[in-house]
Short mmCIF file of C-alpha atoms in Angstrom, two decimals:
data_model
loop_
_atom_site.label_atom_id
_atom_site.label_comp_id
_atom_site.label_asym_id
_atom_site.label_seq_id
_atom_site.Cartn_x
_atom_site.Cartn_y
_atom_site.Cartn_z
CA MET T 1 6.64 4.58 0.32
CA SER T 2 8.42 3.65 3.51
CA ASN T 3 7.14 2.58 6.84
CA VAL T 4 9.53 4.95 8.81
CA GLU T 5 8.31 4.19 12.31
CA GLN T 6 11.31 3.86 14.77
CA ASP T 7 9.88 0.78 16.61
CA PRO T 8 7.94 -0.99 14.05
CA ALA T 9 6.23 -4.23 15.24
CA GLU T 10 6.82 -7.57 13.55
CA LEU T 11 3.41 -8.68 12.44
CA ARG T 12 2.15 -12.12 11.44
CA CYS T 13 -0.34 -11.65 8.62
CA GLY T 14 -2.39 -13.84 6.23
CA GLY T 15 -3.01 -17.58 6.63
CA VAL T 16 -6.14 -16.92 8.54
CA THR T 17 -9.59 -18.58 7.73
CA THR T 18 -11.82 -16.01 6.20
CA ALA T 19 -15.71 -16.55 6.54
CA ALA T 20 -17.53 -16.86 3.18
CA GLU T 21 -20.25 -14.76 4.12
CA PRO T 22 -20.34 -10.86 3.75
CA GLU T 23 -19.20 -8.67 6.64
CA ALA T 24 -19.21 -5.05 7.48
CA GLU T 25 -16.25 -4.05 9.79
CA LEU T 26 -15.13 -0.50 10.01
CA LEU T 27 -11.32 -0.10 10.28
CA GLU T 28 -10.14 3.33 11.64
CA PRO T 29 -6.68 4.53 10.61
CA ARG T 30 -3.95 5.36 12.94
CA THR T 31 -1.90 8.50 12.23
CA VAL T 32 1.78 7.94 11.69
CA PRO T 33 4.54 10.32 10.63
CA LEU T 34 6.20 9.79 7.21
CA GLY T 35 9.82 11.06 7.65
CA GLY T 36 11.69 12.98 10.30
CA PRO T 37 11.34 16.50 11.57
CA ARG T 38 9.59 17.52 8.38
CA ALA T 39 7.29 14.64 8.48
CA MET T 40 4.07 14.58 6.82
CA MET T 41 1.14 12.68 8.66
CA VAL T 42 -0.57 9.94 7.14
CA GLY T 43 -3.61 7.66 8.08
CA ARG T 44 -2.80 3.97 8.10
CA THR T 45 -5.59 1.40 7.91
CA LEU T 46 -3.67 -1.70 7.06
CA PRO T 47 -2.19 -3.48 8.73
CA ASN T 48 -4.89 -2.98 11.30
CA ARG T 49 -5.35 -4.47 14.76
CA ASP T 50 -8.23 -6.16 13.92
CA ARG T 51 -7.68 -6.80 10.18
CA ARG T 52 -4.20 -7.42 8.80
CA MET T 53 -4.83 -8.02 5.14
CA VAL T 54 -7.62 -7.67 2.34
CA GLY T 55 -6.58 -10.42 -0.30
CA ALA T 56 -2.92 -9.84 -0.84
CA TRP T 57 -3.29 -6.09 0.01
CA CYS T 58 -1.28 -5.80 3.26
CA PHE T 59 -0.58 -1.99 3.69
CA ALA T 60 -2.62 1.05 2.96
CA ASP T 61 -1.80 4.73 3.75
CA PHE T 62 -3.87 7.65 2.90
CA TYR T 63 -2.60 11.31 2.98
CA GLY T 64 -4.01 14.75 2.38
CA PRO T 65 -5.32 16.68 0.90
CA ALA T 66 -2.39 18.31 2.45
CA ASP T 67 -1.32 22.09 1.93
CA ILE T 68 2.44 21.78 1.00
CA ALA T 69 2.71 25.29 -0.48
CA GLY T 70 6.20 26.62 0.47
CA GLN T 71 6.81 23.37 2.33
CA PRO T 72 9.12 20.34 1.47
CA GLY T 73 6.03 18.11 1.05
CA MET T 74 6.92 14.23 0.83
CA GLN T 75 10.46 13.56 1.59
CA VAL T 76 11.14 9.83 1.96
CA PRO T 77 14.87 9.02 1.58
CA PRO T 78 16.21 5.82 -0.08
CA HIS T 79 14.90 2.63 1.89
CA PRO T 80 14.53 -0.98 1.02
CA HIS T 81 11.67 -3.36 0.19
CA THR T 82 11.48 -7.12 -0.19
CA GLY T 83 8.64 -9.53 -1.08
CA LEU T 84 6.05 -7.11 -2.09
CA GLN T 85 4.88 -4.59 -4.76
CA THR T 86 4.25 -0.80 -3.84
CA VAL T 87 1.31 0.83 -5.54
CA SER T 88 1.42 4.67 -5.62
CA TRP T 89 -1.80 6.48 -6.47
CA LEU T 90 -2.38 10.27 -6.50
CA LEU T 91 -5.57 12.41 -6.43
CA ASP T 92 -3.70 15.72 -6.49
CA GLY T 93 0.04 16.74 -6.57
CA GLU T 94 3.05 15.03 -7.94
CA VAL T 95 5.82 12.75 -6.56
CA LEU T 96 9.15 11.86 -7.90
CA HIS T 97 10.24 8.21 -7.71
CA ARG T 98 13.84 6.98 -7.98
CA ASP T 99 14.99 3.45 -7.50
CA SER T 100 18.12 1.26 -7.32
CA LEU T 101 17.46 -0.11 -10.91
CA GLY T 102 18.02 3.49 -12.30
CA ASN T 103 14.49 4.38 -12.91
CA GLU T 104 13.31 8.03 -12.40
CA GLN T 105 9.64 8.76 -12.74
CA LEU T 106 7.37 11.51 -11.97
CA VAL T 107 4.03 10.36 -11.03
CA ARG T 108 0.81 12.39 -11.33
CA PRO T 109 -2.82 12.01 -10.67
CA GLY T 110 -4.34 9.20 -12.72
CA GLU T 111 -1.16 7.38 -13.30
CA LEU T 112 0.02 4.25 -11.50
CA ASN T 113 3.52 3.62 -10.13
CA LEU T 114 3.88 -0.05 -9.59
CA MET T 115 7.37 -1.37 -8.18
CA THR T 116 7.88 -4.97 -7.46
CA ALA T 117 10.47 -5.44 -4.92
CA GLY T 118 10.91 -9.10 -5.22
CA ARG T 119 14.30 -10.30 -3.67
CA GLY T 120 15.28 -6.66 -2.97
CA ILE T 121 15.09 -3.14 -4.26
CA SER T 122 15.40 0.39 -2.85
CA HIS T 123 13.86 3.66 -3.82
CA SER T 124 13.06 7.14 -2.77
CA GLU T 125 9.98 9.42 -3.13
CA GLU T 126 9.79 13.15 -2.90
CA SER T 127 7.80 16.10 -3.79
CA PRO T 128 9.87 17.51 -6.63
CA ALA T 129 11.24 21.12 -6.80
CA GLY T 130 8.40 23.49 -7.91
CA HIS T 131 5.70 21.13 -6.72
CA GLY T 132 2.05 22.18 -6.62
CA PRO T 133 0.27 23.60 -3.38
CA VAL T 134 -1.57 20.18 -2.55
CA LEU T 135 -0.58 16.51 -2.00
CA HIS T 136 -3.35 14.07 -1.84
CA GLY T 137 -3.06 10.21 -2.36
CA ALA T 138 -2.53 6.74 -1.34
CA GLN T 139 0.21 4.15 -0.98
CA LEU T 140 -0.50 0.54 -0.86
CA TRP T 141 1.51 -2.69 -0.64
CA VAL T 142 0.58 -6.04 -2.22
CA ALA T 143 2.24 -9.20 -0.61
CA LEU T 144 3.88 -11.50 -3.20
CA PRO T 145 3.05 -15.24 -2.86
CA GLY T 146 5.85 -17.48 -1.76
CA GLU T 147 6.81 -18.84 -5.30
CA GLN T 148 7.25 -15.30 -6.40
CA ARG T 149 8.64 -13.48 -3.58
CA ASP T 150 12.30 -13.59 -4.78
CA VAL T 151 11.47 -12.60 -8.52
CA ALA T 152 13.91 -10.08 -10.00
CA PRO T 153 12.86 -6.50 -9.05
CA HIS T 154 11.23 -4.46 -11.70
CA PHE T 155 9.18 -1.20 -12.18
CA GLU T 156 6.23 -0.25 -14.26
CA HIS T 157 4.62 3.19 -14.90
CA HIS T 158 1.08 3.10 -16.49
CA GLY T 159 -0.16 6.42 -17.61
CA ASP T 160 -3.06 5.21 -19.57
CA LEU T 161 -5.41 2.99 -17.33
CA PRO T 162 -8.87 1.86 -18.22
CA VAL T 163 -11.65 4.14 -17.05
CA GLU T 164 -15.38 3.26 -17.26
CA VAL T 165 -17.48 6.57 -17.18
CA SER T 166 -21.36 6.75 -16.45
CA PRO T 167 -23.75 9.40 -15.21
CA GLU T 168 -23.29 7.93 -11.69
CA GLY T 169 -19.54 8.47 -11.81
CA SER T 170 -16.39 6.72 -13.14
CA VAL T 171 -14.12 3.78 -12.28
CA THR T 172 -10.30 3.50 -13.00
CA VAL T 173 -8.94 0.22 -12.80
CA LEU T 174 -5.37 0.28 -11.14
CA MET T 175 -4.87 -3.49 -11.06
CA GLY T 176 -6.70 -6.63 -11.97
CA GLU T 177 -10.16 -6.55 -13.48
CA LEU T 178 -13.50 -4.83 -12.55
CA ALA T 179 -16.52 -4.79 -14.61
CA GLY T 180 -14.75 -6.21 -17.78
CA ALA T 181 -12.00 -3.42 -17.57
CA VAL T 182 -8.55 -4.88 -17.25
CA SER T 183 -5.53 -3.13 -16.08
CA PRO T 184 -2.28 -3.60 -17.78
CA ALA T 185 -0.30 -3.70 -14.41
CA ARG T 186 1.25 -7.03 -13.48
CA THR T 187 -0.20 -8.95 -10.68
CA TYR T 188 0.89 -12.24 -8.92
CA THR T 189 -2.29 -13.27 -7.10
CA PRO T 190 -5.93 -12.91 -8.04
CA LEU T 191 -6.87 -9.31 -6.94
CA MET T 192 -8.19 -5.96 -7.96
CA GLY T 193 -7.82 -2.30 -7.11
CA ALA T 194 -9.88 0.51 -8.47
CA GLU T 195 -10.47 4.30 -7.82
CA VAL T 196 -14.23 5.07 -7.74
CA SER T 197 -15.37 8.56 -8.35
CA ILE T 198 -18.97 9.22 -7.60
CA SER T 199 -21.15 11.97 -8.94
CA ALA T 200 -22.72 14.44 -6.43
CA GLY T 201 -25.96 12.99 -5.10
CA ARG T 202 -25.71 9.80 -6.97
CA GLU T 203 -25.13 6.12 -6.16
CA LEU T 204 -22.81 3.95 -8.16
CA ARG T 205 -23.27 0.10 -8.24
CA LEU T 206 -20.37 -2.15 -8.78
CA PRO T 207 -20.01 -5.95 -9.46
CA LEU T 208 -17.95 -7.87 -7.15
CA GLU T 209 -16.16 -11.28 -7.44
CA ALA T 210 -17.91 -13.25 -4.73
CA ASP T 211 -14.65 -15.44 -3.94
CA PHE T 212 -12.77 -12.35 -3.23
CA GLU T 213 -12.83 -10.50 0.19
CA HIS T 214 -13.36 -6.54 -0.42
CA ALA T 215 -12.88 -3.42 1.22
CA VAL T 216 -13.54 0.30 0.52
CA LEU T 217 -11.11 3.07 1.60
CA ALA T 218 -12.85 6.53 1.76
CA MET T 219 -10.95 9.24 0.21
CA SER T 220 -13.38 11.99 0.65
CA ASP T 221 -16.36 13.03 2.96
CA ASP T 222 -19.84 12.15 2.78
CA LEU T 223 -19.21 8.66 1.51
CA SER T 224 -21.62 5.84 2.02
CA VAL T 225 -21.09 2.00 1.36
CA ASP T 226 -24.24 -0.04 0.92
CA GLY T 227 -25.86 2.87 2.91
CA ARG T 228 -23.25 2.91 5.76
CA PRO T 229 -21.45 6.13 6.26
CA VAL T 230 -17.56 5.92 5.90
CA GLY T 231 -15.44 8.64 7.03
CA VAL T 232 -12.56 9.96 4.93
CA GLY T 233 -9.56 7.84 5.60
CA GLU T 234 -11.64 4.96 7.05
CA MET T 235 -11.93 1.55 5.50
CA LEU T 236 -14.92 -0.59 5.47
CA TYR T 237 -14.05 -4.26 5.31
CA LEU T 238 -16.82 -6.07 3.34
CA GLY T 239 -15.85 -9.75 3.68
CA ARG T 240 -16.53 -12.37 1.07
CA GLY T 241 -19.74 -13.59 -0.77
CA ARG T 242 -20.86 -10.28 -2.15
CA GLY T 243 -21.99 -9.94 -5.79
CA GLN T 244 -22.15 -6.19 -5.89
CA VAL T 245 -21.51 -2.97 -3.70
CA GLU T 246 -23.19 0.27 -3.83
CA LEU T 247 -21.22 3.55 -3.20
CA GLY T 248 -22.98 6.85 -2.73
CA SER T 249 -21.95 10.55 -1.89
CA ASP T 250 -23.87 13.72 -1.11
CA GLY T 251 -21.09 15.66 -2.95
CA PRO T 252 -18.53 14.37 -5.46
CA GLY T 253 -17.07 11.24 -3.79
CA ARG T 254 -13.92 9.37 -4.17
CA ALA T 255 -12.82 5.89 -2.84
CA LEU T 256 -10.50 2.94 -3.40
CA LEU T 257 -12.02 -0.40 -3.94
CA LEU T 258 -9.72 -3.24 -3.07
CA GLY T 259 -10.27 -6.91 -3.33
CA GLY T 260 -8.63 -10.33 -3.67
CA VAL T 261 -8.68 -14.04 -2.94
CA PRO T 262 -7.85 -14.47 0.68
CA PHE T 263 -4.15 -14.74 1.23
CA GLU T 264 -3.66 -18.45 2.38
CA GLU T 265 0.03 -18.15 3.42
CA GLN T 266 1.15 -16.62 6.78
CA ILE T 267 3.68 -13.83 6.11
CA VAL T 268 5.94 -11.79 8.38
CA MET T 269 5.90 -7.95 8.02
CA TRP T 270 8.43 -5.87 9.60
CA TRP T 271 9.51 -2.34 8.65
CA ASN T 272 9.65 -2.35 4.73
CA PHE T 273 10.07 -6.19 4.45
CA VAL T 274 7.67 -9.09 3.71
CA GLY T 275 9.06 -12.45 4.44
CA ARG T 276 8.07 -15.72 5.82
CA SER T 277 10.03 -15.84 9.08
CA HIS T 278 11.66 -13.57 11.60
CA GLU T 279 15.20 -14.97 10.29
CA GLU T 280 14.25 -13.80 6.85
CA VAL T 281 13.38 -10.18 7.64
CA ALA T 282 16.35 -10.18 10.04
CA GLN T 283 18.65 -11.25 7.15
CA ALA T 284 17.11 -8.50 4.97
CA ARG T 285 17.81 -5.92 7.53
CA GLU T 286 21.48 -7.06 7.98
CA ASP T 287 21.83 -6.91 4.14
CA TRP T 288 20.46 -3.41 3.92
CA GLU T 289 22.57 -2.10 6.69
CA ARG T 290 25.72 -3.65 5.26
CA GLY T 291 25.02 -2.13 1.78
CA ARG T 292 23.86 1.20 3.25
CA THR T 293 26.99 1.81 5.35
CA SER T 294 29.39 0.71 2.68
CA GLY T 295 27.53 2.29 -0.29
CA ALA T 296 28.04 -0.95 -2.38
CA PRO T 297 26.16 -0.71 -5.59
CA ASP T 298 26.40 -4.44 -6.09
CA GLY T 299 24.60 -5.29 -2.86
CA ARG T 300 21.31 -6.88 -2.67
CA PHE T 301 19.32 -3.51 -2.42
CA GLY T 302 21.75 -1.53 -4.82
CA VAL T 303 22.02 2.40 -4.48
CA VAL T 304 19.48 5.11 -5.17
CA HIS T 305 21.29 8.03 -6.88
CA GLY T 306 20.05 11.63 -6.93
CA TYR T 307 18.41 12.00 -3.68
CA ALA T 308 19.93 14.75 -1.48
CA GLU T 309 19.94 12.98 1.82
CA PRO T 310 21.43 9.70 3.17
CA ALA T 311 19.49 6.47 2.96
CA LEU T 312 17.43 5.38 5.96
CA ALA T 313 18.99 3.40 8.69
CA ALA T 314 17.00 0.35 9.65
CA PRO T 315 15.48 0.31 13.11
CA ALA T 316 16.53 -2.26 15.71
CA LEU T 317 14.58 -5.55 15.43
CA PRO T 318 11.90 -6.13 18.15
CA ASN T 319 12.84 -8.60 21.08
CA ALA T 320 11.28 -11.89 21.43
CA GLU T 321 8.49 -10.61 23.72
CA LEU T 322 7.51 -7.87 21.14
CA ARG T 323 7.66 -10.30 18.34
CA ALA T 324 5.26 -12.60 20.31
CA ARG T 325 2.87 -9.78 20.60
CA GLY T 326 2.91 -9.15 16.86
CA ARG T 327 1.67 -12.76 16.19
CA THR T 328 -1.63 -12.20 17.81
CA ARG T 329 -4.64 -11.40 15.67
CA LYS T 330 -8.45 -11.08 16.33
CA PRO T 331 -10.04 -14.00 14.70
CA SER T 332 -11.98 -13.36 11.45
#
């Protein structure tokens, strides 16, 4: 999924000392459009003004449940990425992925689409023809560490993820490991991501890695985390040093549990790029625009075939004053 904001800030993320003690910090989403005149609206909790990352997780969008009956639904034209992994997860509906490596994959609920951008890739995402009436899901990014940020781009689709079931609910491990269940998805830093489903009126207790920082993204109403209410689309940052977390719900509840070792490197995020400096993301923008306007299939980002509309043009880079504002962050 793309960050299609027309005036995206250049943000400095990571490289911030994280307290070793547990915290409880509520991150409220901001609403942003996903696309042009036919845009869906999504709630973005990462990067947040008060908290830019959770481990290597650096971007989190939550959308739906959206009624898209008779509507285009998700329509994100070809766009580039560098230095990150995109994690696509659906609760309802379907999304068609195409990328410049020639992959075409329909993702459905319970299936993981994982695209590693590395030195550069482009892709599109759309609700396919004949799509269902509802679209509901999340899109996340994982920042790649410095030594792997220029790896060759590649794509994974996992339709058979480990699921742990109990009377209290179930846990599907998207990435990393939780409670002994290990995802087959490739990771580059110590992290985990899981969907948690809670049975109505029950509480589900999960073990946590004390060295990780964690957060819970609520994907349904009536959710509580360690007894604290968390509204749908909100994220509760839990800090480090926790050995467990308890999720409860009055009705059937769903949430994403994210965690990872604090990301010690400072990164620069702008538009759909993750780099280490302004110059690096500026070069990525220049490379994308050169390839986009020429249609060169042998360029850094390649060409996505099959999408009906032109690729996204990159917005203008922020000036020095706006870049300076993006460097500020509330201390942890």
